[in-house]
Amino acid sequence: MADSSFDIVSKVERQEVDNALNQAAKEISQRYDFKGTGASISWSGEKILMEASGEERVKAILDVFETKLVKRGISLKALDAGEPQLSGKEYKIFASIEEGISQDNAKKVAKIIRDEGPKGVKAQVQGDELRVSSKSRDDLQAVQALLKGQDFDFALQFVNYR
């Protein structure tokens, strides 16, 4: 019988991020506490730009955006938001969406699978993802449960289970 396998990836659905951003922008335009503060959130190239007249306001915009991301099922570990910066009279926060598993992080995950996972499970790094294979599907499910129990500083999804 052929080996069963699945891939561990760190991907974010761009459309879902876009929807969350649009919902946040709509809420910011309608909320009373943001009236007259120049509060806005929008795409700026590949980054997300949040602007407001005060530091607390711009942090509140970030909070609204994070809430919308969570409601859309996007892990906040994929959001890399900077600190508020004063630019003229406005405060700005630039945030980016992190995708892909770095080589170092992939090696950490592979080491955890090797050390703590069931015997006979193989993990190999393939670009920005990790392929996990085994003869037993039960072992693969045990690896998924093991990784879900870990607290990584990046988002993980399991795809291509076969």
mmCIF file with all atom_site columns, C-alpha atoms in Angstrom, residues 33-124:
data_model
loop_
_atom_site.group_PDB
_atom_site.id
_atom_site.type_symbol
_atom_site.label_atom_id
_atom_site.label_alt_id
_atom_site.label_comp_id
_atom_site.label_asym_id
_atom_site.label_entity_id
_atom_site.label_seq_id
_atom_site.pdbx_PDB_ins_code
_atom_site.Cartn_x
_atom_site.Cartn_y
_atom_site.Cartn_z
_atom_site.occupancy
_atom_site.B_iso_or_equiv
_atom_site.pdbx_formal_charge
_atom_site.auth_seq_id
_atom_site.auth_comp_id
_atom_site.auth_asym_id
_atom_site.auth_atom_id
_atom_site.pdbx_PDB_model_num
ATOM 1  C CA . ASP A 1 33  ? -16.023 57.465 18.069 1.00 0.00 ? 33  ASP A CA 1
ATOM 2  C CA . PHE A 1 34  ? -14.188 57.605 14.707 1.00 0.00 ? 34  PHE A CA 1
ATOM 3  C CA . LYS A 1 35  ? -16.166 60.598 13.332 1.00 0.00 ? 35  LYS A CA 1
ATOM 4  C CA . GLY A 1 36  ? -13.897 63.520 12.440 1.00 0.00 ? 36  GLY A CA 1
ATOM 5  C CA . THR A 1 37  ? -10.650 61.708 13.300 1.00 0.00 ? 37  THR A CA 1
ATOM 6  C CA . GLY A 1 38  ? -9.540  61.003 9.722  1.00 0.00 ? 38  GLY A CA 1
ATOM 7  C CA . ALA A 1 39  ? -9.638  57.294 10.529 1.00 0.00 ? 39  ALA A CA 1
ATOM 8  C CA . SER A 1 40  ? -9.153  54.970 7.562  1.00 0.00 ? 40  SER A CA 1
ATOM 9  C CA . ILE A 1 41  ? -7.878  51.533 6.604  1.00 0.00 ? 41  ILE A CA 1
ATOM 10 C CA . SER A 1 42  ? -6.863  50.543 3.071  1.00 0.00 ? 42  SER A CA 1
ATOM 11 C CA . TRP A 1 43  ? -4.440  48.564 0.938  1.00 0.00 ? 43  TRP A CA 1
ATOM 12 C CA . SER A 1 44  ? -1.165  50.336 0.187  1.00 0.00 ? 44  SER A CA 1
ATOM 13 C CA . GLY A 1 45  ? 0.513   48.070 -2.338 1.00 0.00 ? 45  GLY A CA 1
ATOM 14 C CA . GLU A 1 46  ? 0.980   44.722 -0.584 1.00 0.00 ? 46  GLU A CA 1
ATOM 15 C CA . LYS A 1 47  ? 0.692   46.285 2.874  1.00 0.00 ? 47  LYS A CA 1
ATOM 16 C CA . ILE A 1 48  ? -2.341  47.417 4.824  1.00 0.00 ? 48  ILE A CA 1
ATOM 17 C CA . LEU A 1 49  ? -2.302  51.057 5.913  1.00 0.00 ? 49  LEU A CA 1
ATOM 18 C CA . MET A 1 50  ? -4.230  52.293 8.945  1.00 0.00 ? 50  MET A CA 1
ATOM 19 C CA . GLU A 1 51  ? -4.390  56.045 9.591  1.00 0.00 ? 51  GLU A CA 1
ATOM 20 C CA . ALA A 1 52  ? -5.948  58.238 12.294 1.00 0.00 ? 52  ALA A CA 1
ATOM 21 C CA . SER A 1 53  ? -5.339  61.540 14.072 1.00 0.00 ? 53  SER A CA 1
ATOM 22 C CA . GLY A 1 54  ? -4.340  59.945 17.395 1.00 0.00 ? 54  GLY A CA 1
ATOM 23 C CA . GLU A 1 55  ? -2.268  56.985 18.537 1.00 0.00 ? 55  GLU A CA 1
ATOM 24 C CA . GLU A 1 56  ? -5.178  55.411 20.463 1.00 0.00 ? 56  GLU A CA 1
ATOM 25 C CA . ARG A 1 57  ? -7.468  55.825 17.447 1.00 0.00 ? 57  ARG A CA 1
ATOM 26 C CA . VAL A 1 58  ? -5.061  54.044 15.091 1.00 0.00 ? 58  VAL A CA 1
ATOM 27 C CA . LYS A 1 59  ? -4.672  51.211 17.634 1.00 0.00 ? 59  LYS A CA 1
ATOM 28 C CA . ALA A 1 60  ? -8.488  50.989 17.791 1.00 0.00 ? 60  ALA A CA 1
ATOM 29 C CA . ILE A 1 61  ? -8.555  50.633 13.985 1.00 0.00 ? 61  ILE A CA 1
ATOM 30 C CA . LEU A 1 62  ? -6.066  47.761 14.263 1.00 0.00 ? 62  LEU A CA 1
ATOM 31 C CA . ASP A 1 63  ? -8.274  46.151 16.912 1.00 0.00 ? 63  ASP A CA 1
ATOM 32 C CA . VAL A 1 64  ? -11.361 46.427 14.666 1.00 0.00 ? 64  VAL A CA 1
ATOM 33 C CA . PHE A 1 65  ? -9.403  44.888 11.758 1.00 0.00 ? 65  PHE A CA 1
ATOM 34 C CA . GLU A 1 66  ? -8.091  42.021 13.931 1.00 0.00 ? 66  GLU A CA 1
ATOM 35 C CA . THR A 1 67  ? -11.662 41.294 15.094 1.00 0.00 ? 67  THR A CA 1
ATOM 36 C CA . LYS A 1 68  ? -12.844 41.089 11.476 1.00 0.00 ? 68  LYS A CA 1
ATOM 37 C CA . LEU A 1 69  ? -9.928  38.759 10.564 1.00 0.00 ? 69  LEU A CA 1
ATOM 38 C CA . VAL A 1 70  ? -10.792 36.389 13.415 1.00 0.00 ? 70  VAL A CA 1
ATOM 39 C CA . LYS A 1 71  ? -14.463 36.321 12.380 1.00 0.00 ? 71  LYS A CA 1
ATOM 40 C CA . ARG A 1 72  ? -13.354 35.334 8.867  1.00 0.00 ? 72  ARG A CA 1
ATOM 41 C CA . GLY A 1 73  ? -11.225 32.473 10.195 1.00 0.00 ? 73  GLY A CA 1
ATOM 42 C CA . ILE A 1 74  ? -7.801  34.030 9.577  1.00 0.00 ? 74  ILE A CA 1
ATOM 43 C CA . SER A 1 75  ? -5.184  33.478 12.266 1.00 0.00 ? 75  SER A CA 1
ATOM 44 C CA . LEU A 1 76  ? -3.756  36.660 13.785 1.00 0.00 ? 76  LEU A CA 1
ATOM 45 C CA . LYS A 1 77  ? -0.326  34.970 13.623 1.00 0.00 ? 77  LYS A CA 1
ATOM 46 C CA . ALA A 1 78  ? -0.383  35.724 9.881  1.00 0.00 ? 78  ALA A CA 1
ATOM 47 C CA . LEU A 1 79  ? -0.812  39.478 10.560 1.00 0.00 ? 79  LEU A CA 1
ATOM 48 C CA . ASP A 1 80  ? 2.438   41.369 11.094 1.00 0.00 ? 80  ASP A CA 1
ATOM 49 C CA . ALA A 1 81  ? 1.473   44.844 12.311 1.00 0.00 ? 81  ALA A CA 1
ATOM 50 C CA . GLY A 1 82  ? 4.090   47.486 13.054 1.00 0.00 ? 82  GLY A CA 1
ATOM 51 C CA . GLU A 1 83  ? 4.062   50.105 15.776 1.00 0.00 ? 83  GLU A CA 1
ATOM 52 C CA . PRO A 1 84  ? 2.132   53.380 15.365 1.00 0.00 ? 84  PRO A CA 1
ATOM 53 C CA . GLN A 1 85  ? 4.327   56.012 13.678 1.00 0.00 ? 85  GLN A CA 1
ATOM 54 C CA . LEU A 1 86  ? 3.744   59.751 13.653 1.00 0.00 ? 86  LEU A CA 1
ATOM 55 C CA . SER A 1 87  ? 3.699   61.085 10.099 1.00 0.00 ? 87  SER A CA 1
ATOM 56 C CA . GLY A 1 88  ? 2.940   64.792 10.015 1.00 0.00 ? 88  GLY A CA 1
ATOM 57 C CA . LYS A 1 89  ? -0.233  65.160 12.076 1.00 0.00 ? 89  LYS A CA 1
ATOM 58 C CA . GLU A 1 90  ? -1.390  61.584 11.482 1.00 0.00 ? 90  GLU A CA 1
ATOM 59 C CA . TYR A 1 91  ? -0.493  58.306 13.143 1.00 0.00 ? 91  TYR A CA 1
ATOM 60 C CA . LYS A 1 92  ? -0.010  55.346 10.805 1.00 0.00 ? 92  LYS A CA 1
ATOM 61 C CA . ILE A 1 93  ? 0.356   51.606 11.231 1.00 0.00 ? 93  ILE A CA 1
ATOM 62 C CA . PHE A 1 94  ? 1.591   49.442 8.382  1.00 0.00 ? 94  PHE A CA 1
ATOM 63 C CA . ALA A 1 95  ? 0.639   45.759 8.552  1.00 0.00 ? 95  ALA A CA 1
ATOM 64 C CA . SER A 1 96  ? 1.494   42.886 6.245  1.00 0.00 ? 96  SER A CA 1
ATOM 65 C CA . ILE A 1 97  ? 0.162   39.372 5.813  1.00 0.00 ? 97  ILE A CA 1
ATOM 66 C CA . GLU A 1 98  ? 2.843   36.710 6.285  1.00 0.00 ? 98  GLU A CA 1
ATOM 67 C CA . GLU A 1 99  ? 2.626   33.620 4.099  1.00 0.00 ? 99  GLU A CA 1
ATOM 68 C CA . GLY A 1 100 ? 4.785   30.539 3.694  1.00 0.00 ? 100 GLY A CA 1
ATOM 69 C CA . ILE A 1 101 ? 6.820   28.646 6.266  1.00 0.00 ? 101 ILE A CA 1
ATOM 70 C CA . SER A 1 102 ? 10.437  29.793 6.494  1.00 0.00 ? 102 SER A CA 1
ATOM 71 C CA . GLN A 1 103 ? 13.219  27.179 6.330  1.00 0.00 ? 103 GLN A CA 1
ATOM 72 C CA . ASP A 1 104 ? 13.994  27.635 10.046 1.00 0.00 ? 104 ASP A CA 1
ATOM 73 C CA . ASN A 1 105 ? 10.353  27.215 11.059 1.00 0.00 ? 105 ASN A CA 1
ATOM 74 C CA . ALA A 1 106 ? 9.952   24.184 8.768  1.00 0.00 ? 106 ALA A CA 1
ATOM 75 C CA . LYS A 1 107 ? 12.998  22.598 10.423 1.00 0.00 ? 107 LYS A CA 1
ATOM 76 C CA . LYS A 1 108 ? 11.512  23.259 13.888 1.00 0.00 ? 108 LYS A CA 1
ATOM 77 C CA . VAL A 1 109 ? 8.237   21.569 12.890 1.00 0.00 ? 109 VAL A CA 1
ATOM 78 C CA . ALA A 1 110 ? 10.091  18.615 11.295 1.00 0.00 ? 110 ALA A CA 1
ATOM 79 C CA . LYS A 1 111 ? 12.181  18.195 14.469 1.00 0.00 ? 111 LYS A CA 1
ATOM 80 C CA . ILE A 1 112 ? 9.046   18.137 16.651 1.00 0.00 ? 112 ILE A CA 1
ATOM 81 C CA . ILE A 1 113 ? 7.499   15.504 14.359 1.00 0.00 ? 113 ILE A CA 1
ATOM 82 C CA . ARG A 1 114 ? 10.714  13.421 14.504 1.00 0.00 ? 114 ARG A CA 1
ATOM 83 C CA . ASP A 1 115 ? 11.158  13.715 18.275 1.00 0.00 ? 115 ASP A CA 1
ATOM 84 C CA . GLU A 1 116 ? 7.589   13.538 19.583 1.00 0.00 ? 116 GLU A CA 1
ATOM 85 C CA . GLY A 1 117 ? 5.582   12.020 16.719 1.00 0.00 ? 117 GLY A CA 1
ATOM 86 C CA . PRO A 1 118 ? 4.886   8.360  15.998 1.00 0.00 ? 118 PRO A CA 1
ATOM 87 C CA . LYS A 1 119 ? 7.712   6.244  14.569 1.00 0.00 ? 119 LYS A CA 1
ATOM 88 C CA . GLY A 1 120 ? 7.707   5.759  10.809 1.00 0.00 ? 120 GLY A CA 1
ATOM 89 C CA . VAL A 1 121 ? 6.469   9.280  10.050 1.00 0.00 ? 121 VAL A CA 1
ATOM 90 C CA . LYS A 1 122 ? 8.651   11.203 7.601  1.00 0.00 ? 122 LYS A CA 1
ATOM 91 C CA . ALA A 1 123 ? 8.702   14.990 7.213  1.00 0.00 ? 123 ALA A CA 1
ATOM 92 C CA . GLN A 1 124 ? 10.428  16.709 4.303  1.00 0.00 ? 124 GLN A CA 1
#
